[in-house]
Short mmCIF file of C-alpha atoms and ligand atoms in Angstrom, two decimals:
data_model
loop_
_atom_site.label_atom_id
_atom_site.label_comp_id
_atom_site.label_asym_id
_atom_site.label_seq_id
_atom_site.Cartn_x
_atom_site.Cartn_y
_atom_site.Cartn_z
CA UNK Z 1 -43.70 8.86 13.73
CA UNK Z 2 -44.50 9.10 9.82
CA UNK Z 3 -45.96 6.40 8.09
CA UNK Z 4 -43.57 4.78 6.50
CA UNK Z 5 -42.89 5.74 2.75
CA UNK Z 6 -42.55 3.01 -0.06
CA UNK Z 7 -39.57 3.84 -2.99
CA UNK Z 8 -40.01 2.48 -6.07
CA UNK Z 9 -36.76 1.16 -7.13
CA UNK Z 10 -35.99 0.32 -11.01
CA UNK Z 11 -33.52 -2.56 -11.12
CA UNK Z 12 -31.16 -2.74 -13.74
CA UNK Z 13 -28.77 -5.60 -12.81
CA UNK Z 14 -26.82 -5.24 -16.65
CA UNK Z 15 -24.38 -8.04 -17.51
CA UNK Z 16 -21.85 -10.52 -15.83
CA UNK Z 17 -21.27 -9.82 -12.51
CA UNK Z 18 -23.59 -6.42 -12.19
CA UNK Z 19 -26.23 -9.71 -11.44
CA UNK Z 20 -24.95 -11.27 -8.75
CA UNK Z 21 -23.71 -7.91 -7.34
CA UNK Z 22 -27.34 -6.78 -7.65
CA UNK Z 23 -29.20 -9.75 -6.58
CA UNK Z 24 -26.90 -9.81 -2.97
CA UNK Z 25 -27.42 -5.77 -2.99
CA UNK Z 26 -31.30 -6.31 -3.09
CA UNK Z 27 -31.55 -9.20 -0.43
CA UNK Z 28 -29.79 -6.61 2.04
CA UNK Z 29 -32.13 -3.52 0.84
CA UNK Z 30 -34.55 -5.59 2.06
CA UNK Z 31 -33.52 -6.52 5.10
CA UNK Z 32 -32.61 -3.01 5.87
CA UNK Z 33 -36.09 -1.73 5.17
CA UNK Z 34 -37.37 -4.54 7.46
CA UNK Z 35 -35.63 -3.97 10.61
CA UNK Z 36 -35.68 0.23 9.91
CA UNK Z 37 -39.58 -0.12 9.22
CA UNK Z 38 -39.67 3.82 8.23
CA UNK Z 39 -39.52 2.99 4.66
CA UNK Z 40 -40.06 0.11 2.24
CA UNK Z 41 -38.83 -0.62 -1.19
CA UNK Z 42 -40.85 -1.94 -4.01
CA UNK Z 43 -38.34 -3.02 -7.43
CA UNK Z 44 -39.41 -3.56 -10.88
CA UNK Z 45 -36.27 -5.44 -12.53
CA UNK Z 46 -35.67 -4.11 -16.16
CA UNK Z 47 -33.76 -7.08 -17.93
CA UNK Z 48 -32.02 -4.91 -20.47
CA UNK Z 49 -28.64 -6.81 -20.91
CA UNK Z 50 -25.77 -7.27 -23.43
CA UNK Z 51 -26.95 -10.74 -23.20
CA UNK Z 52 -30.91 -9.73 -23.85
CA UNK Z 53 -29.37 -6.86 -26.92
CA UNK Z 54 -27.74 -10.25 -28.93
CA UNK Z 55 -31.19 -12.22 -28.46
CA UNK Z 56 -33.51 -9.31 -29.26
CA UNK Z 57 -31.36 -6.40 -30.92
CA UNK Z 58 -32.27 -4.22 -28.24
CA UNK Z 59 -31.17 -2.59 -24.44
CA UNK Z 60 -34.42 -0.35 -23.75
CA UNK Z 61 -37.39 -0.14 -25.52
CA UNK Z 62 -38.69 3.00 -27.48
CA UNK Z 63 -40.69 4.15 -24.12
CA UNK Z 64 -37.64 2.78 -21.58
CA UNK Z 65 -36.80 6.07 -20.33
CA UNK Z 66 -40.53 6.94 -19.21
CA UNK Z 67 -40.70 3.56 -17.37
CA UNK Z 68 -37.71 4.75 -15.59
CA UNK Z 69 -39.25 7.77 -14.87
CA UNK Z 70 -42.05 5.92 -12.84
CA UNK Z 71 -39.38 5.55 -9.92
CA UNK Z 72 -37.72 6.97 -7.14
CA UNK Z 73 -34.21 6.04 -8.20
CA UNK Z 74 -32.52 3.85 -10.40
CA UNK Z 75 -30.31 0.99 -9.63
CA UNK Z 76 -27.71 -0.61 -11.80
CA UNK Z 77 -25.62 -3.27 -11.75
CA UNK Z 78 -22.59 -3.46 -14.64
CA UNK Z 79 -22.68 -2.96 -18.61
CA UNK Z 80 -20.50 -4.83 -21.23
CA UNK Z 81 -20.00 -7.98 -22.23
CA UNK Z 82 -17.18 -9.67 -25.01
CA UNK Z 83 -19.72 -10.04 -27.39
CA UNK Z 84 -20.96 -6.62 -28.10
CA UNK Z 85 -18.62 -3.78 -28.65
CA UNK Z 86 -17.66 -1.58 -25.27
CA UNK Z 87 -18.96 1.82 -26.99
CA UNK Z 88 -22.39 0.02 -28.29
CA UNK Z 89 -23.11 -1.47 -24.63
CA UNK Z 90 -21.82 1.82 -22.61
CA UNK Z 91 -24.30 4.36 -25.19
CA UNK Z 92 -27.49 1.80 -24.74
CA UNK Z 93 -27.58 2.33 -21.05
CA UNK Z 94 -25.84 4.28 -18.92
CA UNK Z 95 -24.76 7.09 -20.89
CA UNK Z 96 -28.12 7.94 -22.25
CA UNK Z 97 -29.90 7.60 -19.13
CA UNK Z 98 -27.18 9.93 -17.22
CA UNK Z 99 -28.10 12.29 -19.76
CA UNK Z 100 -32.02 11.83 -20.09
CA UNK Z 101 -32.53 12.07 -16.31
CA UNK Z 102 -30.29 15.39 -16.13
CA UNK Z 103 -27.82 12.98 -13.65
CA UNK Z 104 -25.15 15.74 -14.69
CA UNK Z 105 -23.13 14.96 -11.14
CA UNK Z 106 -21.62 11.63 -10.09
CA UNK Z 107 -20.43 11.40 -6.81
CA UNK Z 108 -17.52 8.83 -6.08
CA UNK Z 109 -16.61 8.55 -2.48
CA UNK Z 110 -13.42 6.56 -1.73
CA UNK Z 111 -12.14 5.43 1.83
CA UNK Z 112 -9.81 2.11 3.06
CA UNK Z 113 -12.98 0.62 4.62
CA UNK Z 114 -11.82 -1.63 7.99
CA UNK Z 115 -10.33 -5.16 6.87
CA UNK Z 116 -9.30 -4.32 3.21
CA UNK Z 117 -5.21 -4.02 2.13
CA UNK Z 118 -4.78 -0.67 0.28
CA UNK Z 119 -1.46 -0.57 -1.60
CA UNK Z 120 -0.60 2.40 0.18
CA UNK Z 121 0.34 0.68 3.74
CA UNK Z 122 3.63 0.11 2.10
CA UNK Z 123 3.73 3.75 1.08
CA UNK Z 124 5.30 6.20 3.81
CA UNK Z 125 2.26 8.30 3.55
CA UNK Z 126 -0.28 7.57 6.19
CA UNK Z 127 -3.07 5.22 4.65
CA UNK Z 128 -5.72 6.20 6.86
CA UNK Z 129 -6.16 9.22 6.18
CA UNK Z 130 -7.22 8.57 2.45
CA UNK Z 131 -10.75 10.25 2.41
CA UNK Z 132 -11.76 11.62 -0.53
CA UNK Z 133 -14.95 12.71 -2.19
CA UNK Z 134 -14.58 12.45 -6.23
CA UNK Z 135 -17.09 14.71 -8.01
CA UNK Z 136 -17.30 13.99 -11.48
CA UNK Z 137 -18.74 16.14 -14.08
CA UNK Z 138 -21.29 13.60 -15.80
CA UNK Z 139 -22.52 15.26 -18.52
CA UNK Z 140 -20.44 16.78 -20.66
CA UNK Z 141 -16.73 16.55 -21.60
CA UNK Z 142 -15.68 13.55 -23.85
CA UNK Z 143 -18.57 12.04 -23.26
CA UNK Z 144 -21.21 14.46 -24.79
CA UNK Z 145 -21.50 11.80 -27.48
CA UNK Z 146 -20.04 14.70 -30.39
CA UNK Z 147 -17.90 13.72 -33.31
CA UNK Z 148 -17.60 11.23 -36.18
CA UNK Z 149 -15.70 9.47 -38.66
CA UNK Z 150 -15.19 9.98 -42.49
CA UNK Z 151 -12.91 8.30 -45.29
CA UNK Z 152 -13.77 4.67 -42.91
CA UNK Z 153 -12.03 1.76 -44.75
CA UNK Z 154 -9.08 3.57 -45.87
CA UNK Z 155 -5.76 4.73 -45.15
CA UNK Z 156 -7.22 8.33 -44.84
CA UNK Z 157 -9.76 7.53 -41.59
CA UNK Z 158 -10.35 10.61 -39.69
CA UNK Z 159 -12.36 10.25 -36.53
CA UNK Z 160 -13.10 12.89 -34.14
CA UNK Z 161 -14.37 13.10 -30.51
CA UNK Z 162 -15.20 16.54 -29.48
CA UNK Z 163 -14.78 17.74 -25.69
CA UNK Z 164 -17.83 19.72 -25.08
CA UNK Z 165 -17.98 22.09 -21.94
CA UNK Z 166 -20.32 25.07 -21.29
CA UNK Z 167 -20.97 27.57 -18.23
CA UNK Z 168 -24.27 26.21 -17.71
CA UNK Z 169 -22.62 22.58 -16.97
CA UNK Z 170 -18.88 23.66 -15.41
CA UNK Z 171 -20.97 26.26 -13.03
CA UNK Z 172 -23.45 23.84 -11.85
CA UNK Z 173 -20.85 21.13 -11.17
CA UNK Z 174 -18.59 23.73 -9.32
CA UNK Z 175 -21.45 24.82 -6.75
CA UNK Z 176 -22.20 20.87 -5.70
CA UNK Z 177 -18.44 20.67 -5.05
CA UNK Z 178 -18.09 23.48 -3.11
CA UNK Z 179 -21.52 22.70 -1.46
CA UNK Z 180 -19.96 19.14 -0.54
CA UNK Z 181 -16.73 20.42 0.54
CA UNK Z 182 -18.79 22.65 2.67
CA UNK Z 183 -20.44 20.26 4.42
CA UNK Z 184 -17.50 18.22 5.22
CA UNK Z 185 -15.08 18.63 8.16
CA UNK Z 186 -12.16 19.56 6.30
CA UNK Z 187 -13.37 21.95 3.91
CA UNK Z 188 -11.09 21.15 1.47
CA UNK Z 189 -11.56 21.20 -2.32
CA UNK Z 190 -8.78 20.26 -5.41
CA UNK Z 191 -9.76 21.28 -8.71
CA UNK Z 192 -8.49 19.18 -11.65
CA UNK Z 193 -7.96 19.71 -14.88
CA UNK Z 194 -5.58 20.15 -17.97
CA UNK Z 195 -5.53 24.01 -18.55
CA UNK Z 196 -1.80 24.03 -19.52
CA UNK Z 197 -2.53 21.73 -22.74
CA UNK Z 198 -6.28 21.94 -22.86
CA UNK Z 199 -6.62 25.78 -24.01
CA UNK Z 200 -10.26 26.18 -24.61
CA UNK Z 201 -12.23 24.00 -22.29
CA UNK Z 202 -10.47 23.58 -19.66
CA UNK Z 203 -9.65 27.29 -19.15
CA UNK Z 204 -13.09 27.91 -18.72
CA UNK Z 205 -13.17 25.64 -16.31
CA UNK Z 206 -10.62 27.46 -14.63
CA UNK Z 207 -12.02 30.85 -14.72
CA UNK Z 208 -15.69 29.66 -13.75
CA UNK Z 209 -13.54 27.46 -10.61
CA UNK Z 210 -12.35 30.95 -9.47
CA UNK Z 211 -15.90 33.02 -10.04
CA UNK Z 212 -17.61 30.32 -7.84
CA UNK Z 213 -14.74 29.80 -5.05
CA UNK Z 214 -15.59 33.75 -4.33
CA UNK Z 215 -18.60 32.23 -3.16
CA UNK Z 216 -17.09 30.20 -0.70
CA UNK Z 217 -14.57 32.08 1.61
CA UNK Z 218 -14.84 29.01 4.37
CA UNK Z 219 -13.84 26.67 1.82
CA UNK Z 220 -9.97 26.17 1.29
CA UNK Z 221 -9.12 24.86 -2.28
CA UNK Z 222 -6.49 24.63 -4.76
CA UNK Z 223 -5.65 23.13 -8.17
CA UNK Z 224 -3.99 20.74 -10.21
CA UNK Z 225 -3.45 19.21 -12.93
CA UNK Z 226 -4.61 15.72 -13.74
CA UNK Z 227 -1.02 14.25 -14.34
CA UNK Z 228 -0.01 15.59 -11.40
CA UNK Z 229 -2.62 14.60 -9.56
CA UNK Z 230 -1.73 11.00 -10.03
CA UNK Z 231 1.32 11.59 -8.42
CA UNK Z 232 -0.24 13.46 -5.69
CA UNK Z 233 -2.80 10.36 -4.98
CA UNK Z 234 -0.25 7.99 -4.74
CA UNK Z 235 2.67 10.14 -2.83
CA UNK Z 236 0.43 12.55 -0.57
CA UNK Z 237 -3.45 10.89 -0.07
CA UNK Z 238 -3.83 13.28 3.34
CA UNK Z 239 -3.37 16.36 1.23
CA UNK Z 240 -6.85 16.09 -0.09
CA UNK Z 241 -10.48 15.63 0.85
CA UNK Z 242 -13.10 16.79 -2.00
CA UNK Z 243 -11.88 16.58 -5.33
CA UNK Z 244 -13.88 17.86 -8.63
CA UNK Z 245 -12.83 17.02 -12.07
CA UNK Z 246 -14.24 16.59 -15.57
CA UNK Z 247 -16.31 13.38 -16.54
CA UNK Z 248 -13.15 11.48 -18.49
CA UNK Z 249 -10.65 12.48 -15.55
CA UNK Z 250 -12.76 12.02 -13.48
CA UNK Z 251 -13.68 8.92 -14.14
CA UNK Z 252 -9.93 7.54 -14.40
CA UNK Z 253 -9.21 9.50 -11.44
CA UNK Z 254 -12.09 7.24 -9.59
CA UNK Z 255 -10.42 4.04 -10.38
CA UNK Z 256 -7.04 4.82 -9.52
CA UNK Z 257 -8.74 6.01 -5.97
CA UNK Z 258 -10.60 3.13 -5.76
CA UNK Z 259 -7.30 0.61 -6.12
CA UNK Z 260 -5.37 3.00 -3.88
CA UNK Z 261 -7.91 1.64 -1.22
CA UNK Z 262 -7.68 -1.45 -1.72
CA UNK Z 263 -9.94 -2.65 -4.61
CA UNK Z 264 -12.21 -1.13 -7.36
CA UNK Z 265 -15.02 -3.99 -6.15
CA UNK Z 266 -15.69 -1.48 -3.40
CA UNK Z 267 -16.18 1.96 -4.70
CA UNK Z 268 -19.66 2.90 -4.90
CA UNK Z 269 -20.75 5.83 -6.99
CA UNK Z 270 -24.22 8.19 -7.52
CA UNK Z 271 -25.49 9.71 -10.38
CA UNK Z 272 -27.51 12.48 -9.48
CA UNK Z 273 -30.17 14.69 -10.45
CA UNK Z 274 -29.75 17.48 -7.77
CA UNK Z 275 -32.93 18.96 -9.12
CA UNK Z 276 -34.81 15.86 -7.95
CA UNK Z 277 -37.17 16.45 -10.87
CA UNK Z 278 -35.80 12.56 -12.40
CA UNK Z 279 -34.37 9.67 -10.49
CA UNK Z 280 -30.97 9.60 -9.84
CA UNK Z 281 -28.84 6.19 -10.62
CA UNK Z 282 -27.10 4.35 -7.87
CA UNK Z 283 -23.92 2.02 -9.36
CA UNK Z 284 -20.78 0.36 -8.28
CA UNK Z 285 -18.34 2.17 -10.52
CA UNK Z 286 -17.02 -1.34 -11.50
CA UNK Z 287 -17.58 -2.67 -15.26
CA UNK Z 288 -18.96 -6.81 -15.44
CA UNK Z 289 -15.84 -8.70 -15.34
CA UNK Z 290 -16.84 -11.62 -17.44
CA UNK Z 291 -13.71 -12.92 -16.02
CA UNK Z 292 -15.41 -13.61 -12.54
CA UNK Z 293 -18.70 -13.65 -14.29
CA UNK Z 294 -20.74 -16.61 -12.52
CA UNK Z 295 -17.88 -17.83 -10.05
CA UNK Z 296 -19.68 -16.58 -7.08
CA UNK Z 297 -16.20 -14.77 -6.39
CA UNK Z 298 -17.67 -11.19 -6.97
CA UNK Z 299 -17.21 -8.40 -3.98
CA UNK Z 300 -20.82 -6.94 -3.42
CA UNK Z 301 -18.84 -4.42 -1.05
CA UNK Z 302 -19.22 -1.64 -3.92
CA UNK Z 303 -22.96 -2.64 -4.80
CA UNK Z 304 -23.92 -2.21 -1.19
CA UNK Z 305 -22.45 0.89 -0.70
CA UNK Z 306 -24.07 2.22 -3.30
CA UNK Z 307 -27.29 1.06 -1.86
CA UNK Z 308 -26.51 2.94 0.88
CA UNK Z 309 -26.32 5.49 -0.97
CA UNK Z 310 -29.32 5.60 -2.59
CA UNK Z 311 -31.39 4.99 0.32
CA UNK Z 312 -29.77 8.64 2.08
CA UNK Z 313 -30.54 10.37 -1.04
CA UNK Z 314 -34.15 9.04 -0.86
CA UNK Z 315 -34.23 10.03 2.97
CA UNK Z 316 -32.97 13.34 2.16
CA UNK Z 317 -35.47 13.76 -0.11
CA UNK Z 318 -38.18 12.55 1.71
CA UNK Z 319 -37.20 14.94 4.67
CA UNK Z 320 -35.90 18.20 2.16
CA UNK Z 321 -37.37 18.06 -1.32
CA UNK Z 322 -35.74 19.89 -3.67
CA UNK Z 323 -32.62 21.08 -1.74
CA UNK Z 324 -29.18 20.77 -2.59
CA UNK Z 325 -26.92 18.72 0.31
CA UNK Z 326 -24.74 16.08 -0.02
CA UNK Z 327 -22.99 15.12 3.19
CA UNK Z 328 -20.17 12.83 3.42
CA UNK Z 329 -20.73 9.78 2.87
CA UNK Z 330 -22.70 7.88 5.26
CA UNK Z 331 -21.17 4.22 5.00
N1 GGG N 1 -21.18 -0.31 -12.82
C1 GGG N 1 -21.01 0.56 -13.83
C2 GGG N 1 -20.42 0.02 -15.10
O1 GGG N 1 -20.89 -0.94 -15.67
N2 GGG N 1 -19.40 0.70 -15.53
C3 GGG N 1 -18.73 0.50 -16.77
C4 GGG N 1 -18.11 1.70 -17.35
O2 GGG N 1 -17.20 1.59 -18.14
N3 GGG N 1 -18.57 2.88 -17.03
C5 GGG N 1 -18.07 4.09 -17.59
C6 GGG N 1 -18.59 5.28 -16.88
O3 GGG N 1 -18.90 5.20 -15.71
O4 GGG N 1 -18.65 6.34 -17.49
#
């Protein structure tokens, strides 16, 4: 047997309930490595908080990303908090450290784990079947940080948030779908987008999506778009497996899966650098909920899934450096 192999883990637990979430996560990491024994896990816990930003003025310090770099992945709790605004909070964390570490896929798995009430039982569609794999385009789209504002303070405001998509980024993100629809039983993809109002962008998303599903003969896919797709969630969840959609519809799409199966508190989600060259960032795709902050009331189903998946991707790395898999989901 190998001798076991130590991760170093950087902890970012964030705000409200990304604490408590992280804190329960941790104590079963632990006990995980300890009964396994081929691995261990060694944290260094970053307190950069909404709560630290309105004591100090800051998230991250100047050198913050290379301290991240030090690790083997990176594991987050929640971001926001009443007192700070949602767009300051979301671009002093996350966001930049998707981007710095090249985490350009984000991988959302959603199932009705055993035990928890998805809305669809009362649905005729079959609830059990609902197994999807969500890839989200993470670095580009609405959230390439482009745009601005001029004439502020008057009747004459113009602001402007540019949708930002290039071959580089829609190619990439098609191959890790296809790969992951590959490597699942059904081998099954749905392509989403908005190509009917979206002209520019999200054409070229459709024309690269047909280039790269020449590649891919075994794999049986079609499209849709994203209103439609809502419908098709709720109305027809067995129609689908692996789904791959831009970073904003994406990321609604992700929470509307996440309540069809019962609860966003357990959908787990991994940013990831499929290079390997950076850590990749392990999160429940939950925000803080200062609602629930501090009750002790928080589900820790998400945060521990999300462990889980963290510790396969640093297994498959250990065993495969550098290669590009990403099987279903292993919880
Ligand atoms: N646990 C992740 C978290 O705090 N999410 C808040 C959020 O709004 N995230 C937006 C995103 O994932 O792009």
């Amino acid at each position: 047997m190998s001798s076991p192999q130590t991760f170093k883990i950087a902890s970012i637990p964030g705000d409200g309930i990304g604490t408590e979430i992280t804190e329960a996560a941790i104590q079963v990491l632990d006990k995980l490595a300890s009964v396994d024994g081929s691995f261990g896990l060694e944290y260094t816990h970053f307190d950069w908080s909404s709560k630290a930003y309105l004591e100090r003025g800051w998230y991250m310090p100047p050198d913050g990303m290379e301290q991240l770099q030090k690790h083997d992945a990176i594991y987050f709790g929640a971001v926001g908090w009443p007192d700070v605004p949602d767009h300051i909070s979301l671009w002093s964390l996350i966001l930049p450290i998707r981007k710095t570490m090249n985490q350009y896929v984000n991988v959302r798995p959603t199932r009705i784990l055993p035990g928890t009430q998805s809305p669809l039982s009362s649905c005729q569609s079959n609830p059990g079947t609902l197994d999807w794999i969500i890839i989200r385009e993470n670095s580009e789209g609405e959230y390439a940080g482009q745009g601005g504002t001029t004439h502020e303070n008057s009747p004459h405001t113009i602001a402007t948030e540019l949708a930002i998509f290039s071959r580089v980024g829609i190619e990439r993100i098609m191959r890790f779908a296809f790969e992951t629809a590959r490597s699942r039983e059904r081998k099954k993809l749905t392509m989403v987008t908005k190509s009917n109002a979206q002209r520019h962008g999200m054409v070229l998303w459709d024309k690269i999506f047909y280039e790269v599903a020449a590649e891919y003969p075994d794999v049986e896919w079609d499209k849709m778009l994203v209103d439609a797709m809502t419908v098709r969630m709720v109305n027809n969840p067995a129609s689908m497996d692996t789904i791959v959609a831009t970073n904003l519809h994406a990321d609604i799409l992700s929470d509307l899966a996440a309540a069809l199966s019962g609860s966003i508190g357990i959908a787990p989600s991994s940013n990831l650098d499929p290079t390997r060259k950076h850590p990749s960032m392990f999160e429940p795709i939950h925000g803080s909920a200062p609602d629930i902050a501090g009750k002790g009331v928080a589900n820790p189903v998400g945060a521990f899934w999300s462990a889980a998946e963290m510790i396969r991707w640093l297994g498959e790395g250990r065993l495969n450096a550098g290669t590009f898999r990403f099987k279903s989901s292993s919880v």
